[in-house]
Amino acid sequence: MAARPGRLVKDLQAAIGRKWVLHAREDLLVYEYDATIDRGLPDAVVLPVSADEVARAVRIARRHNAPVTARGAGTGLSGGAIPCEGGVVIVTTRMNRIIEVDPDNRLAVVEPGVINLDISKAVAPYGLYYAPDPSSQKACTIGGNVAENAGGPHCLRYGTTTNHVLGLEIVTADGDIVWLGGKTMATPGYDLTGIVVGSEGTLAIVTKVIVRLLHKPECTITLLAIFDSVDRASETVSAIIAAGVLPAALEMMDKNTMTAVEPFINAGYPPDAGAVLLIEVEGLEEEARDQANEVEGICDTLGARETRIGLTLEERDKLWAGRKGALGALGRLAPSYYILDGVVPRSRLTSVLSGVYEACGRHGFRVANVFHAGDGNLHPNVMFDERVPGATQQVLELGEEIMRLCVDAGGSITGEHGVGYEKRNYMRWIFSEDDLEVMSRLKRAFRSEDGFNPGKIFPTSKGCGEVSSRMKAAFAKVGPDAYV
Amino acid sequence: MTAQTSLVNDLRSIVGSEHVRRPEEPPAAAPAFIVDGLLPQAIVQPGTYDEVAEVMRYANEASLAVIPCGHGRMPDPGNVPRHYDIALSVARLNQIIEYEPADLTMTCQAGATLGDLHAQLSEAGQMTPFGLADNGACIGALLARNRSHNLQYGSPRDYTIGMRVITAEGLITRAGRNVVKNVAGYDLCKLYVGSLGTLGVIVEASIKLVPLPQARQRVDLEFGKVSDASTFAKEAHGRGLSLSAINLRRHTRKDAETAAIKGAHVLEMEMSGGTVAVQRTHREILQMSATYGAQEFYAPDPPDDPGQAPSPGVDGPLQLEASVLPSFVPDLIDRFQRESLDNWVWWSSPVEGRVDARWNGLGADGEMVRRLRAHAADLGGTLIVTNCSLDLKRRIDVFGDPPPAFDLMRRIKEQFDPKGTLSPGRFVGRL
């Protein structure tokens, strides 16, 4: 268990400098939460500036038997950055240099604290961009994206973080600095980069990332189609995919979301509409126009009452405004909301969504669905009032029920937010003991079992309170600064 | 009773006698089950996952070495195995398990060939991103090698979303799901793809599919200089044109019959996508070629070379795959050619930074491999030997020096296969 913080803090201060080691309770409180409901207070927070300092901090923590949890901007939605069992939080925000941009070879080498959107800004002069675009991309760091294998609306066509990372410099639980993968397409050996991406900080701490960059498409067209019902919109999603059109993004918002958004965005959503689809196609101009025509035709056939088309950046931004402002607007409808993340095969969207509405109705909660429909990645946002006794517990039960619906439809318990702390006991719904045993072999191979982010991903028979007295689950009001 | 007879009998009791044979039994000539000159004691073709698991348990307990394979037609690259007792073929596991076109995903067994799959998927206007280059290749073998790269869709690692893998000790395990986005637990698919059968036997995979392109076309251009061709390729790709493959190679002798530029290079550009996009791509490439002084090239009929990189082979001439930064491709080719221009046949993807090459000369030895590898390393890349004489193969590590993360790789192998049952000695660093 965690040793006396006094000694731990002194050793860290000696190695990293007093200024960059926090240990006063009021300083630590800032690092006990992320964008989820869980909390956990660290014993010390370190803000290193280099891989070497990270390695030193890891070795010191190991000597003191203190677990280490890496943290970027703290925008995660599965508690990945929360130190469940206390110990040392390593914050990567000072490691925020873009070390190299190589436009000729379409790659960049960046430190983990670099903000996602800043990569695209830095490479824009070369006509390049970094494709994964989690909705928090103005705030979230690339290190956190790597840990969670972050997604975003445009993953439909371009894939998630794992498809855009070529190599990683990591610090192992032994405190060694090791390169995985590299700048070239192929490197001999097991694909350890692919393993560390999405490992939620449990295998290694990432200290440099080699990202792949894409050429900006010549033409992007955004369509917004308004439907009478969620069912019709869901059928349209399947029809678009089945027709052989692979849009760059294919997002859905339901009636509750539109109702919340309309007063703030003035998007002109009809008050009686059931759902909107936001569809983006891109590529060569001819190709994008062809696809836009085809998508418009499919929407018409399936009963869209109106389809708006955005060609210029200004027009497109206007169509996206409702989607981008959705969560902020939802925050004004109820004191709290609980963001869920599940994924189903696309053809099961209609039936699972109706199950979601049914379950929410039965529990007496309003729900707003705003999500990546093209990927089958659902984000029901359940609105509730945490001050009502028992409401929190009931919302958690509802969340579990909705995850069940996804799994029963052949889906998964998380599409892009991660397992973290909250969903680890759902892991047995989709994986056998043998599957989990095989996964845990990686933890043993990386020698990170208790050292890095303990309490995450793997199921436990222990309840929340038993894992650590430090870990007090408490609902926080999630406001406009939350993203999905 | 010899040890081999006993082994064959034991395996027959697991999978049925008609599905186990000695390599010398008919149908004879199964040369591909020979790995680097070594013959297995038995070739076994289980018909269920339970049978695969049972074979693995049996082999693991008896300390017998198993090399997983498909239809026995595609030798893997890899070092000479330390032992080889059983060829475990997944050929009979060839069913499509789940296919719903509206999901644009498919789950099939590892022994299904691209041809099998194409027959069904094309009816719904879809295909696998593997393309159709090698219809007889099975999914399991393609994934184990992470071969086949497409400029539009990436590598198998990018579109494999789920797998069923049977471990060395016979656990039937699952990784991922049949959904396109999923971050539940470690992404073990990434570990298995490209692991050359050293961590488990792949028996099933879920794959992201892609729409069948409306149009496909190819245009070949001749360039005098590798560097011009390479710059051209990168510019065309940078314009976002609908290109699924860009391949650069030297003229063959036969090519020279119809070549406009003697001793030149051919840039093969495969276009694929919507009809209008392919038309526009074709038009633009021809316009660009005028400014580069490149000539359209019409291959002699019949061409003497399929224009594709050679598959790894056995006991043949030296073949290699080098990977460098795209901008260093011309430099690497130049360095190779300095070894003697006439003896090289090479194929390169200037956009992806890959050079595959075959040395047709005599006397390829360890020193030459070392020299070539040093060139790739000097340009920040790596080089693996995909074929060479057995004599040479026994003396080199085909993957070169172990990579920086080799300690982690070794520990992973120890965790997954502590007894060294699966393809022992074949992988990087002779894992």
CSV table of C-alpha atoms in Angstrom, one decimal, chain B residues 3-411:
chain,number,residue,atom,x,y,z
B,3,ALA,CA,7.0,-42.0,-32.2
B,4,GLN,CA,5.6,-40.7,-35.4
B,5,THR,CA,3.0,-43.5,-35.6
B,6,SER,CA,2.0,-42.8,-32.1
B,7,LEU,CA,1.7,-39.1,-32.7
B,8,VAL,CA,-0.4,-39.6,-35.8
B,9,ASN,CA,-2.6,-42.1,-34.0
B,10,ASP,CA,-3.1,-39.6,-31.1
B,11,LEU,CA,-4.0,-36.8,-33.5
B,12,ARG,CA,-6.4,-39.1,-35.4
B,13,SER,CA,-8.2,-39.8,-32.2
B,14,ILE,CA,-8.8,-36.1,-31.8
B,15,VAL,CA,-9.8,-35.0,-35.3
B,16,GLY,CA,-10.7,-38.3,-37.1
B,17,SER,CA,-8.3,-40.4,-39.1
B,18,GLU,CA,-9.1,-38.8,-42.5
B,19,HIS,CA,-8.0,-35.4,-41.2
B,20,VAL,CA,-4.5,-36.4,-40.2
B,21,ARG,CA,-1.8,-37.5,-42.6
B,22,ARG,CA,1.9,-37.9,-42.8
B,23,PRO,CA,3.6,-35.5,-45.2
B,24,GLU,CA,4.7,-38.4,-47.4
B,25,GLU,CA,1.1,-39.7,-47.7
B,26,PRO,CA,-1.1,-38.7,-50.6
B,27,PRO,CA,-2.1,-36.2,-51.8
B,28,ALA,CA,1.7,-36.1,-52.0
B,29,ALA,CA,3.6,-33.0,-52.9
B,30,ALA,CA,2.4,-30.6,-50.2
B,31,PRO,CA,5.6,-28.7,-50.6
B,32,ALA,CA,4.4,-25.7,-48.6
B,33,PHE,CA,3.9,-27.7,-45.5
B,34,ILE,CA,7.7,-27.9,-45.6
B,35,VAL,CA,9.1,-25.1,-43.6
B,36,ASP,CA,12.7,-24.2,-44.4
B,37,GLY,CA,13.5,-27.7,-45.4
B,38,LEU,CA,11.9,-29.3,-42.4
B,39,LEU,CA,9.0,-31.7,-42.7
B,40,PRO,CA,6.4,-32.1,-40.0
B,41,GLN,CA,5.6,-35.5,-38.6
B,42,ALA,CA,1.9,-34.9,-39.2
B,43,ILE,CA,-0.4,-32.5,-41.0
B,44,VAL,CA,-3.6,-32.1,-39.1
B,45,GLN,CA,-6.8,-30.4,-40.2
B,46,PRO,CA,-9.2,-29.9,-37.3
B,47,GLY,CA,-12.9,-29.2,-38.2
B,48,THR,CA,-13.9,-27.4,-35.0
B,49,TYR,CA,-12.4,-24.9,-32.5
B,50,ASP,CA,-12.6,-27.6,-29.8
B,51,GLU,CA,-10.5,-29.9,-32.0
B,52,VAL,CA,-7.9,-27.1,-32.5
B,53,ALA,CA,-7.9,-26.6,-28.8
B,54,GLU,CA,-7.5,-30.3,-28.2
B,55,VAL,CA,-4.6,-30.6,-30.6
B,56,MET,CA,-2.9,-27.6,-29.0
B,57,ARG,CA,-3.4,-29.1,-25.5
B,58,TYR,CA,-2.0,-32.4,-26.7
B,59,ALA,CA,1.0,-30.8,-28.4
B,60,ASN,CA,1.8,-28.4,-25.5
B,61,GLU,CA,1.7,-31.2,-23.0
B,62,ALA,CA,3.9,-33.4,-25.1
B,63,SER,CA,6.3,-30.6,-25.9
B,64,LEU,CA,5.7,-30.9,-29.7
B,65,ALA,CA,6.2,-27.9,-31.9
B,66,VAL,CA,3.1,-26.7,-33.9
B,67,ILE,CA,3.2,-24.4,-36.9
B,68,PRO,CA,-0.2,-23.0,-37.8
B,69,CYS,CA,-1.0,-22.7,-41.5
B,70,GLY,CA,-3.8,-22.2,-44.0
B,71,HIS,CA,-4.0,-24.2,-47.1
B,72,GLY,CA,-0.3,-24.8,-47.2
B,73,ARG,CA,0.3,-22.6,-50.2
B,74,MET,CA,1.9,-19.5,-48.7
B,75,PRO,CA,5.1,-19.9,-46.8
B,76,ASP,CA,5.6,-17.4,-44.1
B,77,PRO,CA,8.7,-15.3,-43.8
B,78,GLY,CA,10.5,-16.2,-40.6
B,79,ASN,CA,13.6,-17.8,-39.2
B,80,VAL,CA,14.3,-21.5,-39.4
B,81,PRO,CA,12.1,-23.1,-36.7
B,82,ARG,CA,13.8,-24.8,-33.8
B,83,HIS,CA,11.4,-27.7,-34.0
B,84,TYR,CA,8.6,-28.7,-36.3
B,85,ASP,CA,6.3,-31.6,-35.4
B,86,ILE,CA,2.8,-30.7,-36.4
B,87,ALA,CA,1.4,-28.6,-39.3
B,88,LEU,CA,-1.9,-27.3,-38.0
B,89,SER,CA,-4.0,-26.4,-41.0
B,90,VAL,CA,-7.1,-24.3,-40.6
B,91,ALA,CA,-8.2,-25.2,-44.1
B,92,ARG,CA,-11.4,-26.9,-43.0
B,93,LEU,CA,-12.5,-24.0,-40.9
B,94,ASN,CA,-13.7,-22.0,-43.9
B,95,GLN,CA,-17.2,-20.8,-43.1
B,96,ILE,CA,-18.7,-17.3,-43.0
B,97,ILE,CA,-20.1,-17.1,-39.5
B,98,GLU,CA,-22.0,-13.8,-39.6
B,99,TYR,CA,-22.6,-11.4,-42.5
B,100,GLU,CA,-25.1,-8.6,-42.4
B,101,PRO,CA,-24.5,-6.2,-45.3
B,102,ALA,CA,-26.0,-3.2,-43.5
B,103,ASP,CA,-23.3,-3.6,-40.8
B,104,LEU,CA,-20.5,-3.5,-43.4
B,105,THR,CA,-18.7,-6.1,-41.3
B,106,MET,CA,-18.2,-9.8,-41.6
B,107,THR,CA,-17.1,-12.6,-39.3
B,108,CYS,CA,-15.5,-15.7,-40.9
B,109,GLN,CA,-13.3,-18.6,-40.0
B,110,ALA,CA,-9.6,-18.4,-40.6
B,111,GLY,CA,-9.5,-20.9,-43.5
B,112,ALA,CA,-12.0,-19.0,-45.7
B,113,THR,CA,-10.1,-17.8,-48.8
B,114,LEU,CA,-10.5,-14.3,-50.3
B,115,GLY,CA,-12.1,-16.1,-53.3
B,116,ASP,CA,-14.7,-17.7,-51.0
B,117,LEU,CA,-15.5,-14.4,-49.4
B,118,HIS,CA,-15.6,-12.4,-52.5
B,119,ALA,CA,-18.2,-14.7,-54.0
B,120,GLN,CA,-20.7,-13.9,-51.2
B,121,LEU,CA,-19.7,-10.3,-50.4
B,122,SER,CA,-19.8,-9.1,-54.0
B,123,GLU,CA,-23.5,-10.0,-54.2
B,124,ALA,CA,-24.2,-7.2,-51.7
B,125,GLY,CA,-21.8,-4.9,-53.5
B,126,GLN,CA,-19.1,-5.2,-50.8
B,127,MET,CA,-15.6,-6.6,-50.5
B,128,THR,CA,-12.9,-7.1,-48.0
B,129,PRO,CA,-10.2,-4.4,-47.9
B,130,PHE,CA,-7.6,-7.1,-48.7
B,131,GLY,CA,-8.5,-6.6,-52.4
B,132,LEU,CA,-8.4,-9.5,-54.7
B,133,ALA,CA,-4.8,-9.9,-55.4
B,134,ASP,CA,-4.6,-13.4,-54.1
B,135,ASN,CA,-7.9,-15.2,-54.3
B,136,GLY,CA,-6.6,-18.4,-52.8
B,137,ALA,CA,-5.0,-16.9,-49.7
B,138,CYS,CA,-7.0,-17.5,-46.5
B,139,ILE,CA,-7.8,-14.9,-43.9
B,140,GLY,CA,-5.9,-16.5,-41.1
B,141,ALA,CA,-2.6,-16.5,-43.1
B,142,LEU,CA,-3.1,-12.9,-44.3
B,143,LEU,CA,-3.7,-11.7,-40.7
B,144,ALA,CA,-0.8,-13.7,-39.3
B,145,ARG,CA,1.4,-11.9,-41.7
B,146,ASN,CA,-0.3,-8.5,-41.7
B,147,ARG,CA,0.4,-8.5,-45.5
B,148,SER,CA,-1.6,-6.6,-48.1
B,149,HIS,CA,-1.7,-2.9,-47.8
B,150,ASN,CA,-4.1,-0.6,-49.6
B,151,LEU,CA,-3.6,3.1,-49.9
B,152,GLN,CA,-7.3,3.7,-49.3
B,153,TYR,CA,-8.0,1.2,-46.5
B,154,GLY,CA,-4.7,0.5,-44.7
B,155,SER,CA,-3.3,-2.8,-43.5
B,156,PRO,CA,-5.1,-5.8,-41.9
B,157,ARG,CA,-4.3,-4.4,-38.5
B,158,ASP,CA,-6.5,-1.4,-39.3
B,159,TYR,CA,-9.6,-3.3,-40.3
B,160,THR,CA,-9.5,-6.4,-38.1
B,161,ILE,CA,-12.1,-5.7,-35.3
B,162,GLY,CA,-12.4,-9.1,-33.7
B,163,MET,CA,-10.7,-12.5,-33.5
B,164,ARG,CA,-11.0,-15.9,-32.0
B,165,VAL,CA,-7.6,-17.3,-31.1
B,166,ILE,CA,-6.6,-20.6,-29.6
B,167,THR,CA,-3.7,-20.3,-27.2
B,168,ALA,CA,-0.7,-22.6,-26.9
B,169,GLU,CA,-2.3,-24.4,-23.9
B,170,GLY,CA,-5.6,-24.8,-25.8
B,171,LEU,CA,-7.8,-21.9,-24.4
B,172,ILE,CA,-10.4,-20.8,-26.9
B,173,THR,CA,-10.3,-17.0,-26.5
B,174,ARG,CA,-11.9,-14.0,-28.0
B,175,ALA,CA,-10.6,-10.5,-28.7
B,176,GLY,CA,-12.7,-7.6,-29.9
B,177,ARG,CA,-16.3,-7.9,-31.3
B,178,ASN,CA,-18.1,-7.6,-34.5
B,179,VAL,CA,-18.6,-3.9,-34.1
B,180,VAL,CA,-16.5,-1.2,-35.8
B,181,LYS,CA,-15.7,0.8,-32.7
B,182,ASN,CA,-14.8,-0.8,-29.5
B,183,VAL,CA,-12.4,0.0,-26.7
B,184,ALA,CA,-13.3,-2.6,-24.1
B,185,GLY,CA,-10.0,-4.0,-22.8
B,186,TYR,CA,-6.7,-4.4,-24.5
B,187,ASP,CA,-6.8,-4.6,-28.3
B,188,LEU,CA,-5.4,-8.1,-28.6
B,189,CYS,CA,-6.2,-8.2,-32.3
B,190,LYS,CA,-3.3,-5.8,-32.8
B,191,LEU,CA,-1.0,-8.3,-31.0
B,192,TYR,CA,-2.1,-11.3,-33.0
B,193,VAL,CA,-2.1,-9.6,-36.4
B,194,GLY,CA,1.4,-9.9,-37.8
B,195,SER,CA,2.6,-12.3,-35.0
B,196,LEU,CA,3.3,-15.1,-37.6
B,197,GLY,CA,1.6,-17.8,-35.5
B,198,THR,CA,3.9,-17.4,-32.5
B,199,LEU,CA,1.2,-16.5,-30.0
B,200,GLY,CA,-1.9,-18.5,-30.9
B,201,VAL,CA,-3.8,-20.1,-33.7
B,202,ILE,CA,-6.2,-17.7,-35.4
B,203,VAL,CA,-9.4,-19.5,-36.1
B,204,GLU,CA,-11.9,-16.7,-36.7
B,205,ALA,CA,-11.8,-13.0,-37.6
B,206,SER,CA,-14.3,-10.1,-37.8
B,207,ILE,CA,-13.3,-7.7,-40.6
B,208,LYS,CA,-14.5,-4.2,-41.5
B,209,LEU,CA,-15.7,-4.4,-45.1
B,210,VAL,CA,-15.7,-1.7,-47.9
B,211,PRO,CA,-18.1,-1.0,-50.7
B,212,LEU,CA,-17.1,-2.5,-54.1
B,213,PRO,CA,-15.7,0.3,-56.1
B,214,GLN,CA,-17.8,1.4,-59.1
B,215,ALA,CA,-14.8,1.7,-61.3
B,216,ARG,CA,-11.3,0.4,-61.4
B,217,GLN,CA,-8.6,1.3,-63.8
B,218,ARG,CA,-4.8,1.3,-64.1
B,219,VAL,CA,-2.4,3.6,-65.8
B,220,ASP,CA,1.3,3.0,-66.1
B,221,LEU,CA,3.8,5.7,-66.6
B,222,GLU,CA,7.4,5.6,-67.6
B,223,PHE,CA,10.0,7.8,-65.8
B,224,GLY,CA,13.7,8.1,-66.4
B,225,LYS,CA,14.5,8.7,-62.8
B,226,VAL,CA,13.3,7.0,-59.6
B,227,SER,CA,13.3,10.3,-57.8
B,228,ASP,CA,10.9,11.9,-60.4
B,229,ALA,CA,8.6,8.9,-60.2
B,230,SER,CA,8.6,9.1,-56.5
B,231,THR,CA,7.9,12.8,-56.4
B,232,PHE,CA,5.1,12.3,-58.9
B,233,ALA,CA,3.6,9.5,-56.8
B,234,LYS,CA,3.6,11.6,-53.7
B,235,GLU,CA,2.0,14.6,-55.5
B,236,ALA,CA,-0.7,12.4,-57.0
B,237,HIS,CA,-1.5,10.9,-53.6
B,238,GLY,CA,-1.3,14.3,-51.9
B,239,ARG,CA,-4.0,15.6,-54.3
B,240,GLY,CA,-6.4,13.1,-52.8
B,241,LEU,CA,-6.9,11.3,-56.1
B,242,SER,CA,-8.7,7.9,-55.9
B,243,LEU,CA,-5.6,5.7,-55.9
B,244,SER,CA,-5.7,2.3,-54.2
B,245,ALA,CA,-2.1,1.4,-55.0
B,246,ILE,CA,1.0,3.1,-56.4
B,247,ASN,CA,3.8,0.8,-57.4
B,248,LEU,CA,7.2,1.7,-58.8
B,249,ARG,CA,9.4,-0.9,-60.5
B,250,ARG,CA,12.2,-1.1,-63.0
B,251,HIS,CA,11.6,-2.1,-66.6
B,252,THR,CA,11.9,-5.8,-67.1
B,253,ARG,CA,13.7,-7.1,-70.2
B,254,LYS,CA,10.4,-7.7,-71.9
B,255,ASP,CA,9.1,-4.2,-71.0
B,256,ALA,CA,12.0,-2.8,-73.0
B,257,GLU,CA,10.3,-4.1,-76.2
B,258,THR,CA,7.6,-1.5,-75.9
B,259,ALA,CA,9.3,1.1,-73.7
B,260,ALA,CA,9.6,4.7,-74.9
B,261,ILE,CA,12.4,5.5,-72.4
B,262,LYS,CA,15.1,2.9,-72.4
B,263,GLY,CA,16.3,1.7,-69.0
B,264,ALA,CA,13.5,3.5,-67.3
B,265,HIS,CA,11.1,2.8,-64.5
B,266,VAL,CA,7.4,2.1,-64.5
B,267,LEU,CA,5.0,3.7,-62.1
B,268,GLU,CA,1.8,1.6,-61.9
B,269,MET,CA,-1.1,3.6,-60.6
B,270,GLU,CA,-4.3,1.7,-59.6
B,271,MET,CA,-7.4,3.8,-59.5
B,272,SER,CA,-10.4,2.7,-57.6
B,273,GLY,CA,-13.6,4.3,-56.4
B,274,GLY,CA,-16.6,6.1,-57.8
B,275,THR,CA,-16.8,6.4,-61.6
B,276,VAL,CA,-16.5,10.1,-61.8
B,277,ALA,CA,-13.7,10.1,-59.3
B,278,VAL,CA,-11.7,7.5,-61.2
B,279,GLN,CA,-12.2,9.4,-64.5
B,280,ARG,CA,-11.0,12.6,-62.9
B,281,THR,CA,-8.0,10.8,-61.4
B,282,HIS,CA,-7.1,9.3,-64.7
B,283,ARG,CA,-7.4,12.7,-66.4
B,284,GLU,CA,-5.3,14.4,-63.8
B,285,ILE,CA,-2.6,11.9,-63.8
B,286,LEU,CA,-2.1,12.2,-67.5
B,287,GLN,CA,-2.0,16.0,-67.2
B,288,MET,CA,0.5,15.8,-64.5
B,289,SER,CA,2.6,13.3,-66.4
B,290,ALA,CA,3.1,15.9,-69.2
B,291,THR,CA,4.6,18.4,-66.8
B,292,TYR,CA,7.0,15.7,-65.5
B,293,GLY,CA,7.9,14.5,-69.0
B,294,ALA,CA,6.7,11.0,-68.2
B,295,GLN,CA,5.3,8.8,-70.9
B,296,GLU,CA,2.3,6.5,-70.7
B,297,PHE,CA,3.6,2.9,-70.8
B,298,TYR,CA,1.8,0.1,-72.6
B,299,ALA,CA,3.1,-3.2,-71.3
B,300,PRO,CA,4.1,-5.8,-73.9
B,301,ASP,CA,1.6,-8.6,-74.4
B,302,PRO,CA,1.9,-10.9,-72.6
B,303,PRO,CA,3.8,-9.0,-69.9
B,304,ASP,CA,6.6,-11.2,-68.5
B,305,ASP,CA,6.0,-10.1,-65.0
B,306,PRO,CA,2.8,-9.7,-63.0
B,307,GLY,CA,4.0,-6.4,-61.7
B,308,GLN,CA,3.5,-7.6,-58.1
B,309,ALA,CA,5.9,-8.0,-55.3
B,310,PRO,CA,7.0,-11.6,-54.9
B,311,SER,CA,5.6,-13.7,-52.2
B,312,PRO,CA,8.0,-15.1,-49.6
B,313,GLY,CA,9.3,-18.3,-50.9
B,314,VAL,CA,11.5,-21.1,-49.8
B,315,ASP,CA,15.2,-21.8,-50.6
B,316,GLY,CA,15.3,-19.4,-53.6
B,317,PRO,CA,17.0,-16.2,-54.5
B,318,LEU,CA,17.5,-13.5,-51.9
B,319,GLN,CA,14.2,-11.6,-51.4
B,320,LEU,CA,13.7,-8.8,-49.0
B,321,GLU,CA,11.2,-6.2,-47.8
B,322,ALA,CA,12.6,-2.9,-46.6
B,323,SER,CA,10.6,-0.1,-44.9
B,324,VAL,CA,12.0,3.4,-44.8
B,325,LEU,CA,10.5,6.9,-44.7
B,326,PRO,CA,8.9,7.6,-48.1
B,327,SER,CA,11.3,10.4,-48.8
B,328,PHE,CA,14.2,8.0,-48.6
B,329,VAL,CA,12.9,5.5,-51.1
B,330,PRO,CA,14.9,6.8,-54.1
B,331,ASP,CA,18.0,6.8,-52.0
B,332,LEU,CA,17.5,3.3,-50.8
B,333,ILE,CA,16.9,2.0,-54.3
B,334,ASP,CA,20.0,3.8,-55.5
B,335,ARG,CA,22.0,2.2,-52.8
B,336,PHE,CA,20.7,-1.3,-53.7
B,337,GLN,CA,21.4,-0.7,-57.3
B,338,ARG,CA,25.0,0.1,-56.5
B,339,GLU,CA,25.3,-3.5,-55.5
B,340,SER,CA,25.0,-4.3,-59.2
B,341,LEU,CA,22.2,-2.8,-61.2
B,342,ASP,CA,21.4,-5.8,-63.4
B,343,ASN,CA,20.8,-8.2,-60.7
B,344,TRP,CA,18.0,-6.5,-58.9
B,345,VAL,CA,14.3,-6.7,-59.5
B,346,TRP,CA,12.5,-4.4,-57.2
B,347,TRP,CA,9.0,-3.2,-56.5
B,348,SER,CA,8.4,-0.1,-54.4
B,349,SER,CA,5.6,1.9,-52.9
B,350,PRO,CA,7.0,5.4,-52.9
B,351,VAL,CA,4.1,6.7,-50.9
B,352,GLU,CA,4.3,4.2,-48.1
B,353,GLY,CA,8.1,3.9,-48.0
B,354,ARG,CA,8.3,0.2,-48.9
B,355,VAL,CA,10.8,-1.5,-51.2
B,356,ASP,CA,10.5,-5.2,-52.0
B,357,ALA,CA,13.4,-6.6,-53.9
B,358,ARG,CA,14.8,-9.8,-55.4
B,359,TRP,CA,18.5,-10.4,-56.1
B,360,ASN,CA,18.9,-12.6,-59.2
B,361,GLY,CA,22.6,-12.7,-59.0
B,362,LEU,CA,24.8,-15.3,-57.4
B,363,GLY,CA,26.7,-15.2,-54.2
B,364,ALA,CA,24.2,-13.5,-51.9
B,365,ASP,CA,25.6,-14.0,-48.4
B,366,GLY,CA,25.4,-12.9,-44.9
B,367,GLU,CA,27.8,-10.0,-45.5
B,368,MET,CA,25.6,-8.7,-48.3
B,369,VAL,CA,22.5,-8.9,-46.2
B,370,ARG,CA,24.3,-7.1,-43.5
B,371,ARG,CA,25.3,-4.4,-45.9
B,372,LEU,CA,21.8,-3.9,-47.3
B,373,ARG,CA,20.4,-3.8,-43.9
B,374,ALA,CA,22.9,-1.2,-42.9
B,375,HIS,CA,21.6,1.0,-45.8
B,376,ALA,CA,18.0,0.7,-44.6
B,377,ALA,CA,19.0,1.4,-41.0
B,378,ASP,CA,21.1,4.4,-42.1
B,379,LEU,CA,17.9,5.8,-43.7
B,380,GLY,CA,15.9,5.2,-40.5
B,381,GLY,CA,14.3,2.0,-41.7
B,382,THR,CA,14.4,-1.8,-41.3
B,383,LEU,CA,14.8,-4.7,-43.7
B,384,ILE,CA,13.6,-8.2,-43.4
B,385,VAL,CA,14.6,-11.2,-45.6
B,386,THR,CA,11.6,-12.9,-47.0
B,387,ASN,CA,13.4,-15.6,-48.9
B,388,CYS,CA,16.9,-16.8,-49.4
B,389,SER,CA,18.9,-20.1,-49.7
B,390,LEU,CA,18.4,-22.4,-46.8
B,391,ASP,CA,22.1,-22.3,-46.2
B,392,LEU,CA,22.1,-18.5,-45.8
B,393,LYS,CA,18.9,-18.6,-43.8
B,394,ARG,CA,20.4,-20.9,-41.2
B,395,ARG,CA,23.1,-18.3,-40.7
B,396,ILE,CA,21.2,-15.1,-40.4
B,397,ASP,CA,18.3,-13.6,-38.5
B,398,VAL,CA,15.9,-12.7,-41.2
B,399,PHE,CA,14.5,-9.9,-39.1
B,400,GLY,CA,17.9,-8.4,-38.3
B,401,ASP,CA,18.9,-7.2,-34.9
B,402,PRO,CA,16.1,-7.3,-32.3
B,403,PRO,CA,14.2,-4.1,-32.1
B,404,PRO,CA,14.5,-1.7,-29.1
B,405,ALA,CA,11.4,-3.2,-27.4
B,406,PHE,CA,12.6,-6.7,-27.7
B,407,ASP,CA,12.6,-7.4,-24.0
B,408,LEU,CA,8.9,-6.6,-23.9
B,409,MET,CA,8.3,-8.9,-26.9
B,410,ARG,CA,10.2,-11.7,-25.3
B,411,ARG,CA,8.2,-11.4,-22.1
